[in-house]
Amino acid sequence: MPLADLEKIFQDKIDAEVKIEPKDWMPEAYRKTNVRQISQHAHSEIIGMLPEGNWISRAPSLKRKAILIAKVQDEAGHGLYLYSAAETLGTSREQMIDDLLTGKAKYSSIFNYPTLTWADMGAVGWLVDGAAILNQVMLCRTSYGPYARAMVRICKEESFHQRQGFETLLVLSKGTDEQKAMCQDAINRWWWPSLMMFGPKDSESVNSDMSIKWKIKRKTNDELRQQFVDMIAEQVKLLGMTLPDPNLKWNAARNHYDFGEINWEEFWNVVKGNGPCNRKRMEARRKAHEEGAWVREAAMAYAEKKKTREGRKVA
């Protein structure tokens, strides 16, 4: 069948909201775009465990420790779901991990910022997971079936993470003057990096148009960013705190909040590997990968041994 006919059949399925499955024909660019996005998402979940895992041993109570451990475990699970979804597109987990460790693959720039106080655990849950949810709810309807199905459970768990983060800040906001100051400081430091999570402005997003056409994404970066600002600008009032943006104000004509300009120089600097914790994060992942080699080897040896035993039984 001519390539043009295959592309038309493919786009007709997309337009009709029919999911694309692993064995379906798809343009190579569609496959590559999904591999890039899903693997980057998976890497972000795994790298995202590092700044939070840093606080497990220092959580202020047994309850908070248990909650944080559960959250980090959830994120490990999300990474596994997503790596599995990406593998259905013909790539291997080994290749994806190698791309991450060699710097070829990216992960969310937000995880290159340090978590300095316990309040950061609340800010990360409320702001970072809140921004992630807006992206991820949209992905429950993404056109690639395995990705969309993986996102259903991920979104449910991320929604809980955001509520838990907000509750952490709410407790601090009702505490001592020192705790209130710590709450406000965390919000100040995480607000702008959270806005950067949605990616470059639409005019500079090279993949956005095709992703929208193929319904990999349903909204543009700027649309999602505006939705996030509108949501958080109202929620912050419940904390009695403020967002660190003097230009933030309600615009009745637009029916949206206006907000200040992101420091795009900082954004691109972090994306290129020059953020506060870029090197530290990658060193931690490489160290874990190297020290965990014996576990992978043992698992493979056990799987091979089990396969041989089962083969003998059948014979």
PDB file of C-alpha atoms in Angstrom:
ATOM      1  CA  MET A   1       0.000   0.000   0.000  1.00  0.00           C
ATOM      2  CA  PRO A   2       1.374   3.460  -0.885  1.00  0.00           C
ATOM      3  CA  LEU A   3       2.793   5.480   2.001  1.00  0.00           C
ATOM      4  CA  ALA A   4       0.269   8.279   1.413  1.00  0.00           C
ATOM      5  CA  ASP A   5      -2.624   5.823   1.867  1.00  0.00           C
ATOM      6  CA  LEU A   6      -1.127   4.417   5.063  1.00  0.00           C
ATOM      7  CA  GLU A   7      -0.681   7.934   6.459  1.00  0.00           C
ATOM      8  CA  LYS A   8      -4.297   8.809   5.621  1.00  0.00           C
ATOM      9  CA  ILE A   9      -5.624   5.676   7.332  1.00  0.00           C
ATOM     10  CA  PHE A  10      -3.460   6.463  10.345  1.00  0.00           C
ATOM     11  CA  GLN A  11      -4.626  10.092  10.603  1.00  0.00           C
ATOM     12  CA  ASP A  12      -8.266   9.065  10.082  1.00  0.00           C
ATOM     13  CA  LYS A  13      -7.975   6.766  13.106  1.00  0.00           C
ATOM     14  CA  ILE A  14      -6.439   9.573  15.143  1.00  0.00           C
ATOM     15  CA  ASP A  15      -9.228  11.974  14.125  1.00  0.00           C
ATOM     16  CA  ALA A  16     -11.856   9.360  15.002  1.00  0.00           C
ATOM     17  CA  GLU A  17     -10.344   8.959  18.503  1.00  0.00           C
ATOM     18  CA  VAL A  18      -9.311   5.360  17.825  1.00  0.00           C
ATOM     19  CA  LYS A  19      -6.238   4.394  19.864  1.00  0.00           C
ATOM     20  CA  ILE A  20      -3.057   3.464  18.045  1.00  0.00           C
ATOM     21  CA  GLU A  21      -1.781   0.093  19.271  1.00  0.00           C
ATOM     22  CA  PRO A  22       1.750  -1.386  19.100  1.00  0.00           C
ATOM     23  CA  LYS A  23       1.089  -3.608  16.082  1.00  0.00           C
ATOM     24  CA  ASP A  24      -0.648  -0.862  14.086  1.00  0.00           C
ATOM     25  CA  TRP A  25       1.178   0.885  11.275  1.00  0.00           C
ATOM     26  CA  MET A  26       2.420   4.310  12.346  1.00  0.00           C
ATOM     27  CA  PRO A  27       4.710   6.973  10.856  1.00  0.00           C
ATOM     28  CA  GLU A  28       8.282   6.660  12.066  1.00  0.00           C
ATOM     29  CA  ALA A  29       8.118  10.250  13.347  1.00  0.00           C
ATOM     30  CA  TYR A  30       5.070   9.341  15.489  1.00  0.00           C
ATOM     31  CA  ARG A  31       6.914   6.359  16.953  1.00  0.00           C
ATOM     32  CA  LYS A  32      10.020   8.437  17.703  1.00  0.00           C
ATOM     33  CA  THR A  33       7.990  11.274  19.244  1.00  0.00           C
ATOM     34  CA  ASN A  34       6.248   8.850  21.587  1.00  0.00           C
ATOM     35  CA  VAL A  35       9.502   7.102  22.518  1.00  0.00           C
ATOM     36  CA  ARG A  36      11.078  10.468  23.315  1.00  0.00           C
ATOM     37  CA  GLN A  37       8.117  11.714  25.350  1.00  0.00           C
ATOM     38  CA  ILE A  38       7.320   8.497  27.223  1.00  0.00           C
ATOM     39  CA  SER A  39      10.956   7.731  28.060  1.00  0.00           C
ATOM     40  CA  GLN A  40      11.511  11.330  29.188  1.00  0.00           C
ATOM     41  CA  HIS A  41       8.430  10.994  31.389  1.00  0.00           C
ATOM     42  CA  ALA A  42       9.774   7.719  32.823  1.00  0.00           C
ATOM     43  CA  HIS A  43      13.200   9.248  33.491  1.00  0.00           C
ATOM     44  CA  SER A  44      11.516  12.165  35.280  1.00  0.00           C
ATOM     45  CA  GLU A  45       9.676   9.811  37.622  1.00  0.00           C
ATOM     46  CA  ILE A  46      12.900   7.992  38.515  1.00  0.00           C
ATOM     47  CA  ILE A  47      15.049  11.116  38.894  1.00  0.00           C
ATOM     48  CA  GLY A  48      12.185  12.718  40.831  1.00  0.00           C
ATOM     49  CA  MET A  49      12.654  10.170  43.595  1.00  0.00           C
ATOM     50  CA  LEU A  50      16.038  11.701  44.494  1.00  0.00           C
ATOM     51  CA  PRO A  51      15.079  15.109  45.949  1.00  0.00           C
ATOM     52  CA  GLU A  52      12.269  13.502  47.965  1.00  0.00           C
ATOM     53  CA  GLY A  53      14.207  10.448  49.066  1.00  0.00           C
ATOM     54  CA  ASN A  54      16.644  12.931  50.564  1.00  0.00           C
ATOM     55  CA  TRP A  55      14.009  13.776  53.206  1.00  0.00           C
ATOM     56  CA  ILE A  56      12.770  10.311  54.185  1.00  0.00           C
ATOM     57  CA  SER A  57      15.211   9.985  57.100  1.00  0.00           C
ATOM     58  CA  ARG A  58      14.530  13.579  58.208  1.00  0.00           C
ATOM     59  CA  ALA A  59      10.714  13.666  58.069  1.00  0.00           C
ATOM     60  CA  PRO A  60       9.314  15.343  61.219  1.00  0.00           C
ATOM     61  CA  SER A  61       7.144  12.389  62.313  1.00  0.00           C
ATOM     62  CA  LEU A  62       6.569   8.698  61.673  1.00  0.00           C
ATOM     63  CA  LYS A  63       3.355   9.567  59.824  1.00  0.00           C
ATOM     64  CA  ARG A  64       5.157  11.960  57.480  1.00  0.00           C
ATOM     65  CA  LYS A  65       7.925   9.415  56.958  1.00  0.00           C
ATOM     66  CA  ALA A  66       5.418   6.704  55.959  1.00  0.00           C
ATOM     67  CA  ILE A  67       3.627   9.084  53.574  1.00  0.00           C
ATOM     68  CA  LEU A  68       6.870  10.119  51.891  1.00  0.00           C
ATOM     69  CA  ILE A  69       8.085   6.523  51.554  1.00  0.00           C
ATOM     70  CA  ALA A  70       4.777   5.602  49.918  1.00  0.00           C
ATOM     71  CA  LYS A  71       5.056   8.534  47.526  1.00  0.00           C
ATOM     72  CA  VAL A  72       8.584   7.629  46.458  1.00  0.00           C
ATOM     73  CA  GLN A  73       7.443   4.038  45.919  1.00  0.00           C
ATOM     74  CA  ASP A  74       4.585   5.306  43.739  1.00  0.00           C
ATOM     75  CA  GLU A  75       7.039   7.236  41.588  1.00  0.00           C
ATOM     76  CA  ALA A  76       9.215   4.160  41.098  1.00  0.00           C
ATOM     77  CA  GLY A  77       6.109   2.333  39.931  1.00  0.00           C
ATOM     78  CA  HIS A  78       5.233   5.132  37.528  1.00  0.00           C
ATOM     79  CA  GLY A  79       8.669   4.862  35.975  1.00  0.00           C
ATOM     80  CA  LEU A  80       8.202   1.115  35.467  1.00  0.00           C
ATOM     81  CA  TYR A  81       4.766   1.554  33.838  1.00  0.00           C
ATOM     82  CA  LEU A  82       6.177   4.149  31.476  1.00  0.00           C
ATOM     83  CA  TYR A  83       9.308   2.219  30.530  1.00  0.00           C
ATOM     84  CA  SER A  84       7.043  -0.738  29.758  1.00  0.00           C
ATOM     85  CA  ALA A  85       4.804   1.443  27.579  1.00  0.00           C
ATOM     86  CA  ALA A  86       7.814   2.790  25.682  1.00  0.00           C
ATOM     87  CA  GLU A  87       9.122  -0.735  25.105  1.00  0.00           C
ATOM     88  CA  THR A  88       5.980  -1.543  23.086  1.00  0.00           C
ATOM     89  CA  LEU A  89       7.284   0.935  20.490  1.00  0.00           C
ATOM     90  CA  GLY A  90      10.314  -1.211  19.743  1.00  0.00           C
ATOM     91  CA  THR A  91      12.915   0.372  21.996  1.00  0.00           C
ATOM     92  CA  SER A  92      14.564  -1.416  24.914  1.00  0.00           C
ATOM     93  CA  ARG A  93      14.763  -0.416  28.536  1.00  0.00           C
ATOM     94  CA  GLU A  94      18.526  -0.807  28.392  1.00  0.00           C
ATOM     95  CA  GLN A  95      18.717   1.675  25.532  1.00  0.00           C
ATOM     96  CA  MET A  96      16.502   4.191  27.322  1.00  0.00           C
ATOM     97  CA  ILE A  97      18.550   3.963  30.507  1.00  0.00           C
ATOM     98  CA  ASP A  98      21.767   4.296  28.536  1.00  0.00           C
ATOM     99  CA  ASP A  99      20.395   7.394  26.792  1.00  0.00           C
ATOM    100  CA  LEU A 100      19.642   8.909  30.203  1.00  0.00           C
ATOM    101  CA  LEU A 101      23.026   8.094  31.731  1.00  0.00           C
ATOM    102  CA  THR A 102      24.964   9.382  28.726  1.00  0.00           C
ATOM    103  CA  GLY A 103      22.990  12.637  28.622  1.00  0.00           C
ATOM    104  CA  LYS A 104      21.279  11.906  25.304  1.00  0.00           C
ATOM    105  CA  ALA A 105      17.823  11.758  26.894  1.00  0.00           C
ATOM    106  CA  LYS A 106      16.283  14.508  29.006  1.00  0.00           C
ATOM    107  CA  TYR A 107      14.135  14.527  32.128  1.00  0.00           C
ATOM    108  CA  SER A 108      12.039  17.271  33.695  1.00  0.00           C
ATOM    109  CA  SER A 109      14.202  20.272  34.588  1.00  0.00           C
ATOM    110  CA  ILE A 110      12.288  20.744  37.860  1.00  0.00           C
ATOM    111  CA  PHE A 111      14.253  17.943  39.526  1.00  0.00           C
ATOM    112  CA  ASN A 112      17.499  19.844  39.167  1.00  0.00           C
ATOM    113  CA  TYR A 113      16.533  22.164  42.008  1.00  0.00           C
ATOM    114  CA  PRO A 114      17.480  21.330  45.632  1.00  0.00           C
ATOM    115  CA  THR A 115      15.020  20.532  48.424  1.00  0.00           C
ATOM    116  CA  LEU A 116      16.369  22.663  51.262  1.00  0.00           C
ATOM    117  CA  THR A 117      13.704  22.359  53.982  1.00  0.00           C
ATOM    118  CA  TRP A 118      10.810  20.093  54.971  1.00  0.00           C
ATOM    119  CA  ALA A 119       8.424  22.676  53.505  1.00  0.00           C
ATOM    120  CA  ASP A 120       9.893  21.836  50.088  1.00  0.00           C
ATOM    121  CA  MET A 121       8.201  18.436  50.340  1.00  0.00           C
ATOM    122  CA  GLY A 122       4.882  20.243  50.536  1.00  0.00           C
ATOM    123  CA  ALA A 123       5.745  22.665  47.742  1.00  0.00           C
ATOM    124  CA  VAL A 124       6.914  19.833  45.488  1.00  0.00           C
ATOM    125  CA  GLY A 125       3.686  17.934  46.117  1.00  0.00           C
ATOM    126  CA  TRP A 126       1.417  20.920  45.623  1.00  0.00           C
ATOM    127  CA  LEU A 127       3.191  22.785  42.813  1.00  0.00           C
ATOM    128  CA  VAL A 128       5.322  20.227  40.998  1.00  0.00           C
ATOM    129  CA  ASP A 129       2.827  17.371  41.142  1.00  0.00           C
ATOM    130  CA  GLY A 130       0.050  19.881  40.468  1.00  0.00           C
ATOM    131  CA  ALA A 131       1.752  20.970  37.258  1.00  0.00           C
ATOM    132  CA  ALA A 132       2.395  17.347  36.334  1.00  0.00           C
ATOM    133  CA  ILE A 133      -1.276  16.452  36.808  1.00  0.00           C
ATOM    134  CA  LEU A 134      -2.416  19.053  34.288  1.00  0.00           C
ATOM    135  CA  ASN A 135      -0.101  17.481  31.726  1.00  0.00           C
ATOM    136  CA  GLN A 136      -0.965  13.929  32.709  1.00  0.00           C
ATOM    137  CA  VAL A 137      -4.755  14.132  32.831  1.00  0.00           C
ATOM    138  CA  MET A 138      -4.537  15.219  29.215  1.00  0.00           C
ATOM    139  CA  LEU A 139      -2.338  12.191  28.499  1.00  0.00           C
ATOM    140  CA  CYS A 140      -5.074   9.793  29.660  1.00  0.00           C
ATOM    141  CA  ARG A 141      -6.604  10.602  26.255  1.00  0.00           C
ATOM    142  CA  THR A 142      -3.362  10.522  24.275  1.00  0.00           C
ATOM    143  CA  SER A 143      -3.604   8.680  20.973  1.00  0.00           C
ATOM    144  CA  TYR A 144      -1.116   5.899  21.776  1.00  0.00           C
ATOM    145  CA  GLY A 145      -3.022   3.195  23.657  1.00  0.00           C
ATOM    146  CA  PRO A 146      -0.375   1.789  26.045  1.00  0.00           C
ATOM    147  CA  TYR A 147       0.628   5.298  27.137  1.00  0.00           C
ATOM    148  CA  ALA A 148      -2.979   6.381  27.714  1.00  0.00           C
ATOM    149  CA  ARG A 149      -3.757   3.282  29.784  1.00  0.00           C
ATOM    150  CA  ALA A 150      -0.608   3.652  31.898  1.00  0.00           C
ATOM    151  CA  MET A 151      -1.586   7.231  32.699  1.00  0.00           C
ATOM    152  CA  VAL A 152      -4.926   6.329  34.320  1.00  0.00           C
ATOM    153  CA  ARG A 153      -3.391   4.885  37.483  1.00  0.00           C
ATOM    154  CA  ILE A 154      -0.524   7.388  37.462  1.00  0.00           C
ATOM    155  CA  CYS A 155      -2.968  10.311  37.484  1.00  0.00           C
ATOM    156  CA  LYS A 156      -4.935   8.881  40.397  1.00  0.00           C
ATOM    157  CA  GLU A 157      -1.772   8.558  42.456  1.00  0.00           C
ATOM    158  CA  GLU A 158      -0.378  11.952  41.433  1.00  0.00           C
ATOM    159  CA  SER A 159      -3.656  13.592  42.421  1.00  0.00           C
ATOM    160  CA  PHE A 160      -3.226  12.134  45.908  1.00  0.00           C
ATOM    161  CA  HIS A 161       0.367  13.380  45.995  1.00  0.00           C
ATOM    162  CA  GLN A 162      -0.777  16.916  45.248  1.00  0.00           C
ATOM    163  CA  ARG A 163      -3.391  16.870  48.010  1.00  0.00           C
ATOM    164  CA  GLN A 164      -0.823  15.487  50.435  1.00  0.00           C
ATOM    165  CA  GLY A 165       1.609  18.270  49.494  1.00  0.00           C
ATOM    166  CA  PHE A 166      -1.011  20.955  49.962  1.00  0.00           C
ATOM    167  CA  GLU A 167      -1.951  19.500  53.359  1.00  0.00           C
ATOM    168  CA  THR A 168       1.702  19.623  54.429  1.00  0.00           C
ATOM    169  CA  LEU A 169       1.880  23.329  53.573  1.00  0.00           C
ATOM    170  CA  LEU A 170      -1.512  23.966  55.196  1.00  0.00           C
ATOM    171  CA  VAL A 171      -0.235  22.587  58.513  1.00  0.00           C
ATOM    172  CA  LEU A 172       2.886  24.755  58.291  1.00  0.00           C
ATOM    173  CA  SER A 173       0.816  27.826  57.347  1.00  0.00           C
ATOM    174  CA  LYS A 174      -1.119  27.466  60.606  1.00  0.00           C
ATOM    175  CA  GLY A 175       1.987  26.926  62.733  1.00  0.00           C
ATOM    176  CA  THR A 176       4.602  29.157  64.309  1.00  0.00           C
ATOM    177  CA  ASP A 177       6.027  32.255  62.659  1.00  0.00           C
ATOM    178  CA  GLU A 178       9.094  30.210  61.743  1.00  0.00           C
ATOM    179  CA  GLN A 179       6.948  27.516  60.103  1.00  0.00           C
ATOM    180  CA  LYS A 180       4.927  30.102  58.194  1.00  0.00           C
ATOM    181  CA  ALA A 181       8.135  31.693  56.939  1.00  0.00           C
ATOM    182  CA  MET A 182       9.431  28.293  55.863  1.00  0.00           C
ATOM    183  CA  CYS A 183       6.169  27.663  53.984  1.00  0.00           C
ATOM    184  CA  GLN A 184       6.386  30.996  52.140  1.00  0.00           C
ATOM    185  CA  ASP A 185      10.064  30.495  51.343  1.00  0.00           C
ATOM    186  CA  ALA A 186       9.387  27.110  49.736  1.00  0.00           C
ATOM    187  CA  ILE A 187       6.586  28.575  47.615  1.00  0.00           C
ATOM    188  CA  ASN A 188       8.868  31.421  46.536  1.00  0.00           C
ATOM    189  CA  ARG A 189      11.601  29.037  45.378  1.00  0.00           C
ATOM    190  CA  TRP A 190       9.387  26.473  43.611  1.00  0.00           C
ATOM    191  CA  TRP A 191       6.874  28.749  41.866  1.00  0.00           C
ATOM    192  CA  TRP A 192       8.883  29.772  38.811  1.00  0.00           C
ATOM    193  CA  PRO A 193      10.534  26.351  38.233  1.00  0.00           C
ATOM    194  CA  SER A 194       7.024  24.851  38.368  1.00  0.00           C
ATOM    195  CA  LEU A 195       5.880  27.189  35.595  1.00  0.00           C
ATOM    196  CA  MET A 196       8.899  26.091  33.565  1.00  0.00           C
ATOM    197  CA  MET A 197       7.707  22.474  33.759  1.00  0.00           C
ATOM    198  CA  PHE A 198       5.287  23.070  30.890  1.00  0.00           C
ATOM    199  CA  GLY A 199       8.210  23.586  28.540  1.00  0.00           C
ATOM    200  CA  PRO A 200       9.159  26.456  26.237  1.00  0.00           C
ATOM    201  CA  LYS A 201       6.605  28.977  25.034  1.00  0.00           C
ATOM    202  CA  ASP A 202       4.544  27.745  22.089  1.00  0.00           C
ATOM    203  CA  SER A 203       6.442  29.868  19.584  1.00  0.00           C
ATOM    204  CA  GLU A 204       9.651  27.992  20.502  1.00  0.00           C
ATOM    205  CA  SER A 205       8.224  24.477  20.908  1.00  0.00           C
ATOM    206  CA  VAL A 206       9.419  22.559  17.842  1.00  0.00           C
ATOM    207  CA  ASN A 207       7.359  19.404  18.481  1.00  0.00           C
ATOM    208  CA  SER A 208       4.085  20.968  19.587  1.00  0.00           C
ATOM    209  CA  ASP A 209       2.246  21.253  16.243  1.00  0.00           C
ATOM    210  CA  MET A 210       2.692  17.620  15.231  1.00  0.00           C
ATOM    211  CA  SER A 211       1.968  16.392  18.744  1.00  0.00           C
ATOM    212  CA  ILE A 212      -1.339  18.247  18.648  1.00  0.00           C
ATOM    213  CA  LYS A 213      -2.170  16.926  15.158  1.00  0.00           C
ATOM    214  CA  TRP A 214      -1.453  13.354  16.248  1.00  0.00           C
ATOM    215  CA  LYS A 215      -3.290  13.942  19.546  1.00  0.00           C
ATOM    216  CA  ILE A 216      -0.263  12.910  21.557  1.00  0.00           C
ATOM    217  CA  LYS A 217      -0.935  16.200  23.343  1.00  0.00           C
ATOM    218  CA  ARG A 218      -4.334  17.860  23.633  1.00  0.00           C
ATOM    219  CA  LYS A 219      -3.258  21.323  24.752  1.00  0.00           C
ATOM    220  CA  THR A 220      -0.240  23.502  24.082  1.00  0.00           C
ATOM    221  CA  ASN A 221       2.431  24.410  26.635  1.00  0.00           C
ATOM    222  CA  ASP A 222       1.086  27.925  27.083  1.00  0.00           C
ATOM    223  CA  GLU A 223      -2.518  26.758  27.461  1.00  0.00           C
ATOM    224  CA  LEU A 224      -1.539  24.343  30.225  1.00  0.00           C
ATOM    225  CA  ARG A 225       0.656  26.957  31.913  1.00  0.00           C
ATOM    226  CA  GLN A 226      -2.245  29.418  32.005  1.00  0.00           C
ATOM    227  CA  GLN A 227      -4.538  26.750  33.439  1.00  0.00           C
ATOM    228  CA  PHE A 228      -1.980  26.050  36.167  1.00  0.00           C
ATOM    229  CA  VAL A 229      -1.610  29.727  37.108  1.00  0.00           C
ATOM    230  CA  ASP A 230      -5.395  30.134  37.324  1.00  0.00           C
ATOM    231  CA  MET A 231      -5.650  27.105  39.621  1.00  0.00           C
ATOM    232  CA  ILE A 232      -2.758  27.906  41.967  1.00  0.00           C
ATOM    233  CA  ALA A 233      -3.567  31.624  42.247  1.00  0.00           C
ATOM    234  CA  GLU A 234      -6.838  30.648  43.921  1.00  0.00           C
ATOM    235  CA  GLN A 235      -5.503  27.787  46.034  1.00  0.00           C
ATOM    236  CA  VAL A 236      -2.693  29.869  47.537  1.00  0.00           C
ATOM    237  CA  LYS A 237      -5.318  32.082  49.190  1.00  0.00           C
ATOM    238  CA  LEU A 238      -6.347  29.132  51.378  1.00  0.00           C
ATOM    239  CA  LEU A 239      -2.794  28.977  52.697  1.00  0.00           C
ATOM    240  CA  GLY A 240      -2.691  32.675  53.508  1.00  0.00           C
ATOM    241  CA  MET A 241       0.477  32.850  51.437  1.00  0.00           C
ATOM    242  CA  THR A 242       1.403  34.727  48.258  1.00  0.00           C
ATOM    243  CA  LEU A 243       2.982  33.821  44.944  1.00  0.00           C
ATOM    244  CA  PRO A 244       6.296  35.582  44.168  1.00  0.00           C
ATOM    245  CA  ASP A 245       5.002  37.457  41.122  1.00  0.00           C
ATOM    246  CA  PRO A 246       4.203  41.186  41.400  1.00  0.00           C
ATOM    247  CA  ASN A 247       2.507  41.019  37.979  1.00  0.00           C
ATOM    248  CA  LEU A 248      -0.004  38.382  39.033  1.00  0.00           C
ATOM    249  CA  LYS A 249      -3.538  39.814  38.830  1.00  0.00           C
ATOM    250  CA  TRP A 250      -6.987  38.811  37.643  1.00  0.00           C
ATOM    251  CA  ASN A 251      -7.895  39.964  34.142  1.00  0.00           C
ATOM    252  CA  ALA A 252     -11.670  40.127  33.839  1.00  0.00           C
ATOM    253  CA  ALA A 253     -11.524  40.739  30.098  1.00  0.00           C
ATOM    254  CA  ARG A 254      -9.568  37.515  29.509  1.00  0.00           C
ATOM    255  CA  ASN A 255     -11.193  35.631  32.397  1.00  0.00           C
ATOM    256  CA  HIS A 256      -7.702  34.494  33.372  1.00  0.00           C
ATOM    257  CA  TYR A 257      -4.879  35.611  35.622  1.00  0.00           C
ATOM    258  CA  ASP A 258      -2.127  37.687  34.060  1.00  0.00           C
ATOM    259  CA  PHE A 259       1.352  36.748  35.247  1.00  0.00           C
ATOM    260  CA  GLY A 260       4.968  37.794  34.804  1.00  0.00           C
ATOM    261  CA  GLU A 261       7.548  36.588  32.319  1.00  0.00           C
ATOM    262  CA  ILE A 262       9.487  33.407  33.058  1.00  0.00           C
ATOM    263  CA  ASN A 263      13.268  33.661  33.194  1.00  0.00           C
ATOM    264  CA  TRP A 264      13.834  31.733  29.966  1.00  0.00           C
ATOM    265  CA  GLU A 265      17.598  32.067  30.236  1.00  0.00           C
ATOM    266  CA  GLU A 266      17.450  30.083  33.473  1.00  0.00           C
ATOM    267  CA  PHE A 267      15.088  27.546  31.885  1.00  0.00           C
ATOM    268  CA  TRP A 268      17.374  26.793  28.943  1.00  0.00           C
ATOM    269  CA  ASN A 269      20.435  26.796  31.191  1.00  0.00           C
ATOM    270  CA  VAL A 270      18.933  24.069  33.380  1.00  0.00           C
ATOM    271  CA  VAL A 271      17.713  22.078  30.351  1.00  0.00           C
ATOM    272  CA  LYS A 272      21.253  22.136  28.948  1.00  0.00           C
ATOM    273  CA  GLY A 273      22.631  20.595  32.138  1.00  0.00           C
ATOM    274  CA  ASN A 274      23.747  23.630  34.094  1.00  0.00           C
ATOM    275  CA  GLY A 275      21.130  23.733  36.850  1.00  0.00           C
ATOM    276  CA  PRO A 276      21.891  23.674  40.595  1.00  0.00           C
ATOM    277  CA  CYS A 277      21.690  19.872  40.841  1.00  0.00           C
ATOM    278  CA  ASN A 278      22.067  18.514  37.285  1.00  0.00           C
ATOM    279  CA  ARG A 279      25.464  16.923  37.878  1.00  0.00           C
ATOM    280  CA  LYS A 280      24.500  15.654  41.327  1.00  0.00           C
ATOM    281  CA  ARG A 281      21.355  13.948  39.998  1.00  0.00           C
ATOM    282  CA  MET A 282      23.175  12.219  37.160  1.00  0.00           C
ATOM    283  CA  GLU A 283      26.048  11.138  39.404  1.00  0.00           C
ATOM    284  CA  ALA A 284      23.511   9.547  41.760  1.00  0.00           C
ATOM    285  CA  ARG A 285      21.793   7.677  38.908  1.00  0.00           C
ATOM    286  CA  ARG A 286      25.075   6.448  37.422  1.00  0.00           C
ATOM    287  CA  LYS A 287      26.271   5.282  40.847  1.00  0.00           C
ATOM    288  CA  ALA A 288      22.993   3.433  41.473  1.00  0.00           C
ATOM    289  CA  HIS A 289      23.163   1.841  38.012  1.00  0.00           C
ATOM    290  CA  GLU A 290      26.720   0.647  38.506  1.00  0.00           C
ATOM    291  CA  GLU A 291      26.183  -0.634  42.042  1.00  0.00           C
ATOM    292  CA  GLY A 292      22.960  -2.369  40.981  1.00  0.00           C
ATOM    293  CA  ALA A 293      24.596  -4.300  38.143  1.00  0.00           C
ATOM    294  CA  TRP A 294      24.853  -7.461  40.276  1.00  0.00           C
ATOM    295  CA  VAL A 295      21.103  -7.335  40.988  1.00  0.00           C
ATOM    296  CA  ARG A 296      20.266  -7.185  37.278  1.00  0.00           C
ATOM    297  CA  GLU A 297      22.710  -9.984  36.532  1.00  0.00           C
ATOM    298  CA  ALA A 298      21.285 -12.152  39.323  1.00  0.00           C
ATOM    299  CA  ALA A 299      17.723 -11.534  38.116  1.00  0.00           C
ATOM    300  CA  MET A 300      18.636 -12.486  34.558  1.00  0.00           C
ATOM    301  CA  ALA A 301      20.454 -15.621  35.734  1.00  0.00           C
ATOM    302  CA  TYR A 302      17.458 -16.652  37.828  1.00  0.00           C
ATOM    303  CA  ALA A 303      15.056 -16.038  34.928  1.00  0.00           C
ATOM    304  CA  GLU A 304      17.240 -18.132  32.614  1.00  0.00           C
ATOM    305  CA  LYS A 305      17.486 -20.921  35.196  1.00  0.00           C
ATOM    306  CA  LYS A 306      13.714 -20.914  35.702  1.00  0.00           C
ATOM    307  CA  LYS A 307      13.143 -21.004  31.942  1.00  0.00           C
ATOM    308  CA  THR A 308      15.486 -24.017  31.611  1.00  0.00           C
ATOM    309  CA  ARG A 309      13.704 -25.893  34.420  1.00  0.00           C
ATOM    310  CA  GLU A 310      10.294 -25.276  32.874  1.00  0.00           C
ATOM    311  CA  GLY A 311      11.629 -26.432  29.518  1.00  0.00           C
ATOM    312  CA  ARG A 312      12.761 -29.735  31.074  1.00  0.00           C
ATOM    313  CA  LYS A 313       9.314 -30.281  32.618  1.00  0.00           C
ATOM    314  CA  VAL A 314       7.617 -29.818  29.275  1.00  0.00           C
ATOM    315  CA  ALA A 315      10.061 -32.222  27.621  1.00  0.00           C
TER     316      ALA A 315
END
